Amino acid sequence: MTEVRELIAAVNNADSADGLLEAVEDLAEARSPKAIPVLVEVLGYNNPGAAVAAVDGLIAIGEPVVPYLLDNLDDYNYGARAWATRVFAGVGDPRALDLLLRAAAGDFSQSVRRAAAKGLGSINWSKLEPEQAILARERVLETLLLASEDGEWVVRYAAVVGLQNLAIALFSTQPELAAQTTTRLQELIDGDPEVVIRTRARYALSNEK
Amino acid sequence: MNDEALAEELTVEQAIANLKQREDLGLRYYAAWWLGRFRVREPEAIATLLMALEDEKDRAPDGGYPLRRNAARALGKLGDKRAVKPLIRCLQFPDFYVREAAAQALEMLDDKSCVPTLMELLEGGVAAAGFVPGKPHLVQPYEAAIEALGTLGATEAMPLIEPFIEHPVEKVSYAAARAMYQLSGEAKYGEILIRALLGDDLQLRRSALMDLGAVGYIPAGEAIAETLAENSMKLIALKGLLETELESNPQENLSDASIKLIKLMDSLL
């Protein structure tokens, strides 16, 4: 445990961007819940390299991160919120579901909307009661269908990825909803102005079946 | 945000009128930007911007011509070929920033008639391409001129451009690598841009990302995904690569390279 304390001290004492990056990478590798507050703080620094390492570390720690991050989210820092959304998306804990639904549909920043849309497809449904999960998947589908009409290509791209993963869960539980994902993906293949979106939707459909 | 909110309060008529009047220089400067930002292609807007390109009244403390700079930038965005000749004249203008804005605008206008004048800016080669004493810029806007020559497909400029890969200013060097890749398709130039992704300077990594995406250098996929920069910029660069790959492999079944690029993009969401 002393070791984790030393790693935390190294992050706090980093005096250059590169030094910070290395210290965060080391701390992330320890995968210790004690590192959570420091790693969350790093999300708020304007240092994309260190933030990537912190996100990876928080995702690796997994579920213990979720309640802390939900309580300590910096609403006024778009960058930090985008990274936090990536953490929630990576962990897939349903406790973050409401936040992801709101973010995917209405966040000001497209990088937040895109991270949320991808995360909505990878929720760990087994953490919910079956009845709750059925309702939650309906809401997720609704939000992803909306996100697939976003004005930013990258959000539509993430929505396609989300729909592809959601469809896999829906085929065994709510096949009538799964059909809606197929229909929407086909619409994108036929009508999206971006060739990258048409291609990604085609790839999603071929992997869905 | 404030600029955008303010911007929406203008109308096309008002912007043109603001640009025509001579009293409030700030209003003129802003109107020129506004007409470009909102892609106002009306003949009267173009004509007024062309007049602003000759403006003598708006002078910066350094002797520069702020309104001419903004007018040149706006004309690049409006896609009207009538601007080509006046912008070529701007390339010989004493204000460095007017020359730079004109080179960038000419790159966007897709008209090769400017190539000989752009090539003149590179005369003297790297030896002549130092900093102007006491100024933060080089003798000529080399980066903008070289990028324009690459985008315009000026293969005749290759012998002039290639030596600039050795220019000590990294942005100029990378612009030359980018242009040489566009003009020759040779992998060695794409590899120079990949090396830029490993550099220490975030700004340069960002600009290499944009360059690689713009030229669609497919082997750069993994290096793009791994460089230390914002995922948004990496995604835009990878989108450029995927578009290039899909263009050269348009068949029904996705190529292995396309699938690899898709997986990289997925991992960055």
XYZ file of C-alpha atoms in Angstrom:
478
model
C 0.000 0.000 0.000
C 2.912 2.310 0.602
C 3.626 1.825 -3.038
C 0.278 3.284 -4.101
C 0.872 6.230 -1.789
C 4.212 6.843 -3.455
C 2.654 6.617 -6.905
C 0.007 9.167 -5.879
C 2.698 11.479 -4.547
C 4.516 11.196 -7.872
C 1.387 12.397 -9.707
C 0.940 15.317 -7.316
C 4.587 16.291 -7.596
C 4.932 16.017 -11.377
C 6.486 19.235 -12.658
C 6.141 18.728 -16.437
C 3.527 17.426 -18.879
C 5.684 14.385 -19.664
C 6.416 13.734 -15.994
C 2.703 13.882 -15.229
C 1.927 11.462 -18.047
C 4.435 8.925 -16.779
C 3.307 9.222 -13.168
C -0.349 8.789 -14.169
C 0.510 5.743 -16.289
C 2.300 4.148 -13.343
C -0.540 4.905 -10.958
C -3.136 3.614 -13.439
C -1.272 0.323 -13.675
C -1.593 -0.245 -9.916
C -5.395 -0.582 -10.372
C -5.965 0.448 -6.782
C -9.276 1.986 -5.616
C -7.130 4.342 -3.509
C -6.011 5.963 -6.749
C -9.558 6.958 -7.777
C -9.625 10.563 -6.433
C -6.272 11.438 -7.984
C -7.102 9.877 -11.333
C -10.439 11.726 -11.408
C -8.630 14.980 -10.694
C -6.304 14.362 -13.645
C -9.366 14.325 -15.949
C -9.720 18.040 -15.239
C -6.173 18.977 -16.274
C -5.797 20.123 -19.832
C -3.411 17.276 -20.677
C -4.941 14.822 -23.159
C -2.156 12.263 -22.788
C -2.483 12.078 -19.013
C -6.283 12.051 -19.284
C -6.168 9.030 -21.611
C -3.990 7.184 -19.104
C -6.303 8.174 -16.229
C -9.388 7.019 -18.157
C -7.749 3.659 -18.876
C -6.799 3.328 -15.205
C -10.303 4.189 -13.978
C -11.929 1.756 -16.412
C -9.543 -0.970 -15.221
C -10.517 -0.317 -11.580
C -14.133 -0.634 -12.711
C -17.253 -0.447 -10.574
C -15.830 1.230 -7.435
C -15.146 4.241 -9.655
C -18.781 4.836 -10.576
C -20.246 6.228 -7.325
C -17.191 8.424 -6.707
C -17.200 9.828 -10.202
C -20.963 10.450 -10.160
C -20.504 12.513 -6.990
C -17.462 14.432 -8.156
C -18.199 15.293 -11.734
C -17.113 18.774 -12.725
C -20.150 20.060 -14.610
C -18.394 23.187 -15.773
C -15.371 21.565 -17.356
C -16.360 20.136 -20.761
C -13.069 18.339 -21.172
C -13.357 16.622 -17.799
C -16.979 15.703 -18.472
C -16.057 14.131 -21.793
C -13.369 12.009 -20.155
C -15.704 11.037 -17.294
C -18.325 9.978 -19.805
C -15.701 7.765 -21.428
C -15.026 6.173 -18.063
C -18.747 5.452 -17.524
C -18.979 4.122 -21.049
C -15.991 1.864 -20.479
C -17.184 0.498 -17.147
C -20.750 -0.109 -18.401
C -22.265 0.152 -14.929
C -26.049 0.772 -15.129
C -25.812 3.304 -12.270
C -24.432 5.701 -14.859
C -27.303 5.012 -17.250
C -29.289 8.197 -16.575
C -26.191 10.300 -17.028
C -25.303 8.573 -20.303
C -28.870 8.933 -21.616
C -28.878 12.660 -20.861
C -25.392 13.169 -22.265
C -26.017 11.293 -25.519
C -29.180 13.226 -26.262
C -28.372 16.719 -25.152
C -24.841 17.546 -24.101
C -23.411 20.723 -25.605
C -20.134 19.039 -26.513
C -20.023 16.540 -29.362
C -17.188 14.601 -27.733
C -19.441 13.980 -24.718
C -22.387 12.954 -26.919
C -20.227 10.540 -28.892
C -18.685 8.880 -25.809
C -22.141 8.509 -24.251
C -23.668 7.014 -27.405
C -20.967 4.382 -27.580
C -21.299 3.647 -23.845
C -25.061 3.125 -24.082
C -24.383 0.100 -26.237
C -22.130 -1.546 -23.657
C -24.153 -1.439 -20.457
C -23.711 -4.516 -18.276
C -27.372 -5.553 -18.266
C -26.876 -8.440 -15.834
C -26.411 -5.827 -13.071
C -30.097 -4.895 -13.327
C -33.220 -6.846 -12.398
C -34.634 -8.392 -15.612
C -37.777 -6.201 -15.450
C -35.745 -3.018 -15.018
C -33.384 -4.061 -17.777
C -36.232 -4.435 -20.271
C -37.412 -0.866 -19.627
C -33.883 0.497 -19.595
C -33.064 -1.068 -22.967
C -36.179 0.584 -24.427
C -34.945 3.972 -23.255
C -31.448 3.280 -24.555
C -32.804 2.315 -27.963
C -34.892 5.489 -28.113
C -31.884 7.646 -27.262
C -29.563 5.898 -29.712
C -32.103 6.267 -32.523
C -32.149 9.996 -31.737
C -28.349 10.169 -31.591
C -28.174 8.474 -34.999
C -29.740 11.704 -36.376
C -27.199 14.007 -34.720
C -25.778 16.804 -36.869
C -22.195 15.731 -36.104
C -20.951 12.754 -38.105
C -18.899 11.480 -35.173
C -21.966 11.249 -32.913
C -23.875 9.340 -35.601
C -20.843 7.067 -35.937
C -20.859 6.377 -32.189
C -24.634 5.808 -32.296
C -24.125 3.134 -34.964
C -21.549 1.416 -32.747
C -23.979 1.687 -29.820
C -26.891 0.298 -31.866
C -24.765 -2.615 -33.064
C -23.915 -3.627 -29.495
C -27.413 -2.988 -28.160
C -28.858 -5.170 -30.924
C -26.829 -8.119 -29.679
C -28.512 -7.819 -26.258
C -31.924 -7.214 -27.805
C -31.944 -10.240 -30.120
C -32.174 -12.628 -27.167
C -34.481 -10.516 -24.982
C -36.612 -8.116 -27.064
C -36.446 -9.233 -30.699
C -39.155 -6.767 -31.760
C -36.877 -3.906 -30.655
C -33.879 -5.505 -32.339
C -35.739 -5.163 -35.625
C -35.812 -1.380 -35.088
C -32.027 -1.256 -34.922
C -31.801 -3.175 -38.192
C -34.261 -0.803 -39.870
C -32.386 2.281 -38.687
C -29.001 0.912 -39.749
C -30.430 0.163 -43.201
C -31.757 3.752 -43.412
C -28.289 5.073 -42.653
C -26.735 2.781 -45.267
C -29.191 4.136 -47.836
C -29.257 7.790 -46.895
C -26.446 9.146 -44.731
C -24.446 11.866 -46.499
C -21.126 10.613 -45.075
C -19.560 7.579 -46.723
C -17.898 6.721 -43.402
C -21.302 6.438 -41.686
C -22.816 4.395 -44.525
C -19.825 2.063 -44.302
C -19.909 1.764 -40.515
C -23.645 0.974 -40.612
C -23.024 -1.688 -43.275
C -20.307 -3.190 -41.103
C -22.660 -3.136 -38.091
C -25.427 -4.961 -39.978
C -23.066 -7.637 -41.264
C -21.844 -8.243 -37.697
C -25.288 -8.147 -36.158
C -26.567 -11.209 -37.980
C -19.819 31.810 -28.078
C -20.017 35.576 -27.875
C -18.819 35.990 -31.426
C -21.431 33.551 -32.662
C -24.225 35.277 -30.759
C -23.132 38.622 -32.120
C -22.714 37.186 -35.602
C -26.305 36.122 -35.869
C -27.479 39.661 -35.263
C -26.053 40.841 -38.581
C -27.917 40.514 -41.866
C -26.321 40.173 -45.296
C -27.388 43.725 -46.235
C -26.064 45.103 -42.979
C -22.752 43.270 -43.319
C -22.248 44.608 -46.859
C -23.174 48.122 -45.709
C -20.766 47.845 -42.769
C -18.008 46.798 -45.115
C -18.734 49.703 -47.486
C -18.674 52.474 -44.905
C -15.328 54.077 -44.027
C -15.836 55.466 -40.517
C -15.875 52.486 -38.177
C -12.856 50.307 -39.028
C -13.839 47.660 -36.471
C -17.226 47.166 -38.140
C -15.574 46.777 -41.550
C -13.072 44.246 -40.253
C -15.810 42.231 -38.589
C -18.112 42.384 -41.632
C -15.391 40.930 -43.880
C -14.981 37.985 -41.522
C -18.756 37.572 -41.245
C -19.315 37.358 -44.998
C -16.783 34.527 -45.203
C -18.016 32.743 -42.112
C -21.587 32.632 -43.374
C -20.595 31.890 -46.973
C -22.380 34.903 -48.463
C -21.832 34.383 -52.185
C -23.955 37.286 -53.489
C -22.269 39.291 -56.254
C -22.421 42.464 -54.177
C -20.630 40.763 -51.276
C -17.877 39.531 -53.601
C -17.520 42.968 -55.232
C -17.287 44.703 -51.855
C -14.719 42.222 -50.564
C -12.660 42.731 -53.714
C -12.707 46.470 -52.997
C -11.668 45.796 -49.405
C -8.693 43.895 -50.796
C -7.374 47.270 -52.033
C -8.156 49.130 -48.809
C -5.632 51.753 -47.670
C -7.418 53.080 -44.603
C -7.262 50.254 -42.074
C -3.625 50.056 -40.938
C -2.126 48.087 -38.073
C 0.646 49.564 -35.903
C 3.152 47.336 -37.757
C 2.127 48.871 -41.089
C 0.001 45.851 -41.995
C -3.440 45.828 -43.544
C -5.911 44.019 -41.251
C -8.951 44.511 -43.503
C -7.128 43.161 -46.549
C -6.186 40.061 -44.575
C -9.763 39.374 -43.559
C -11.074 40.109 -47.041
C -8.581 37.648 -48.554
C -9.564 34.937 -46.061
C -13.249 35.501 -46.763
C -12.755 35.365 -50.540
C -11.076 31.968 -50.158
C -14.192 30.618 -48.493
C -16.632 31.996 -51.051
C -15.355 30.006 -54.032
C -15.767 32.778 -56.614
C -13.096 32.635 -59.308
C -13.219 36.405 -59.857
C -11.116 36.616 -56.726
C -8.236 34.617 -58.221
C -6.454 37.448 -60.045
C -6.729 40.009 -57.238
C -5.508 37.386 -54.746
C -2.523 36.584 -56.974
C -1.634 40.307 -56.838
C -1.853 40.060 -53.031
C 0.928 37.432 -53.093
C 3.331 40.244 -54.026
C 2.037 42.629 -51.408
C 4.445 43.966 -48.717
C 2.286 42.797 -45.744
C 3.346 39.216 -44.867
C -0.058 38.350 -43.405
C -1.872 39.499 -46.545
C 0.403 37.227 -48.591
C -0.266 34.365 -46.204
C -4.042 34.847 -46.264
C -3.943 35.087 -50.060
C -1.972 31.825 -50.398
C -4.453 30.058 -48.123
C -7.395 31.496 -50.050
C -5.907 30.478 -53.393
C -5.455 26.938 -52.082
C -9.208 26.830 -51.497
C -10.196 28.315 -54.859
C -8.821 25.377 -56.859
C -7.435 27.407 -59.763
C -3.963 26.597 -61.018
C -3.283 29.995 -62.575
C -1.718 31.113 -59.281
C 0.960 28.385 -59.364
C 3.771 30.430 -61.000
C 3.361 33.278 -58.496
C 3.227 30.850 -55.562
C 6.430 29.286 -56.866
C 8.087 32.710 -56.935
C 7.544 32.900 -53.152
C 9.854 29.884 -52.766
C 12.649 31.465 -54.798
C 16.050 31.359 -53.170
C 15.133 28.081 -51.488
C 15.798 27.228 -47.850
C 18.892 29.480 -47.762
C 16.724 32.570 -48.288
C 13.910 31.344 -46.033
C 14.958 32.818 -42.684
C 13.102 34.938 -40.171
C 12.575 38.643 -40.789
C 14.697 40.362 -38.104
C 12.501 41.443 -35.195
C 9.394 39.678 -36.548
C 7.779 36.390 -35.547
C 7.503 35.249 -39.158
C 9.700 34.102 -42.031
C 10.463 36.137 -45.157
C 7.585 34.473 -46.989
C 4.495 32.464 -45.928
C 6.258 29.237 -46.934
C 3.918 26.922 -45.081
C 0.805 28.326 -46.758
C 2.444 28.551 -50.191
C 3.759 24.972 -50.076
C 0.450 23.589 -48.839
C -1.367 25.416 -51.623
C 1.013 24.044 -54.253
C 0.450 20.516 -52.934
C -3.330 20.828 -52.872
C -3.410 22.380 -56.342
C -1.436 19.436 -57.750
C 1.473 21.602 -58.935
C 3.873 18.752 -59.806
C 6.135 21.267 -61.581
C 6.910 22.750 -58.142
C 8.293 19.507 -56.682
C 11.996 20.363 -57.194
C 11.375 23.672 -55.414
C 9.368 22.153 -52.554
C 11.458 19.099 -51.692
C 14.435 20.997 -50.173
C 12.028 22.629 -47.693
C 11.704 19.251 -45.931
C 15.062 20.240 -44.397
C 13.788 23.653 -43.276
C 14.569 24.200 -39.567
C 11.012 25.386 -38.814
C 9.129 22.135 -38.295
C 5.793 23.427 -39.585
C 7.433 24.342 -42.880
C 9.212 20.992 -43.041
C 5.966 19.075 -42.483
C 4.107 21.219 -45.006
C 6.757 20.224 -47.535
C 6.423 16.516 -46.637
C 2.658 16.769 -46.967
C 2.841 18.484 -50.343
C 5.471 16.040 -51.624
C 3.218 13.134 -50.630
C 0.246 14.719 -52.399
C 2.294 15.368 -55.523
C 4.273 12.098 -55.701
C 2.307 9.538 -53.658
C 5.634 8.279 -52.308
C 5.481 6.592 -48.901
C 8.725 8.160 -47.669
C 6.967 11.522 -47.410
C 4.015 10.019 -45.515
C 6.505 8.464 -43.095
C 7.914 11.914 -42.285
C 4.425 12.952 -41.131
C 4.138 9.781 -39.040
C 7.396 10.732 -37.324
C 5.852 14.127 -36.538
C 3.203 12.296 -34.490
C 5.968 11.163 -32.137
C 7.314 14.680 -31.531
C 7.150 16.628 -28.265
C 5.043 19.526 -29.460
C 1.269 19.032 -29.189
C 0.553 21.708 -31.823
C 2.773 19.922 -34.310
C 1.199 16.560 -33.548
C -2.212 18.095 -34.142
C -1.132 19.587 -37.408
C 0.427 16.263 -38.516
C -2.885 14.572 -37.695
C -4.746 16.984 -39.931
C -2.158 16.574 -42.696
C -2.312 12.762 -42.611
C -6.105 12.847 -42.668
C -6.161 15.319 -45.539
C -3.792 13.297 -47.717
C -5.249 9.931 -46.623
C -1.988 8.124 -45.893
C -3.446 4.696 -44.986
C -0.374 3.169 -43.256
C -0.590 5.928 -40.621
C -3.698 4.427 -38.962
C -2.135 2.989 -35.845
C 0.287 5.872 -35.335
C -2.699 8.243 -35.468
C -4.630 6.201 -32.911
C -1.650 6.151 -30.556
C -0.347 9.718 -30.723
C -0.900 11.950 -27.700
C -3.676 14.261 -28.847
C -7.430 14.704 -28.539
C -9.523 11.802 -29.761
C -11.697 14.223 -31.741
C -8.743 15.136 -33.928
C -7.608 11.527 -34.262
C -11.110 10.545 -35.358
C -11.161 13.259 -38.029
C -7.773 12.079 -39.302
C -8.854 8.423 -39.376
C -12.048 9.447 -41.165
C -9.856 10.965 -43.877
C -7.893 7.725 -44.178
C -11.034 5.588 -44.328
C -12.521 7.832 -47.022
C -9.380 7.480 -49.121
C -9.359 3.705 -48.647
C -13.065 3.409 -49.566
C -12.478 5.487 -52.660
C -9.730 3.179 -53.902
C -11.610 0.004 -52.823
C -15.288 0.729 -53.469
C -16.453 -2.932 -53.683
C -19.247 -4.435 -51.584
C -16.973 -6.347 -49.175
C -14.902 -4.122 -46.938
C -11.142 -4.404 -47.358
C -8.979 -5.533 -44.451
C -7.531 -2.028 -44.304
C -11.039 -0.523 -43.967
C -11.969 -2.913 -41.162
C -8.742 -2.098 -39.364
C -9.464 1.646 -39.615
C -13.038 1.107 -38.387
C -11.763 -0.772 -35.337
C -9.301 2.009 -34.556
C -12.073 4.605 -34.817
C -14.373 2.545 -32.576
C -11.678 2.398 -29.914
C -11.402 6.199 -29.814
C -15.077 7.010 -29.249
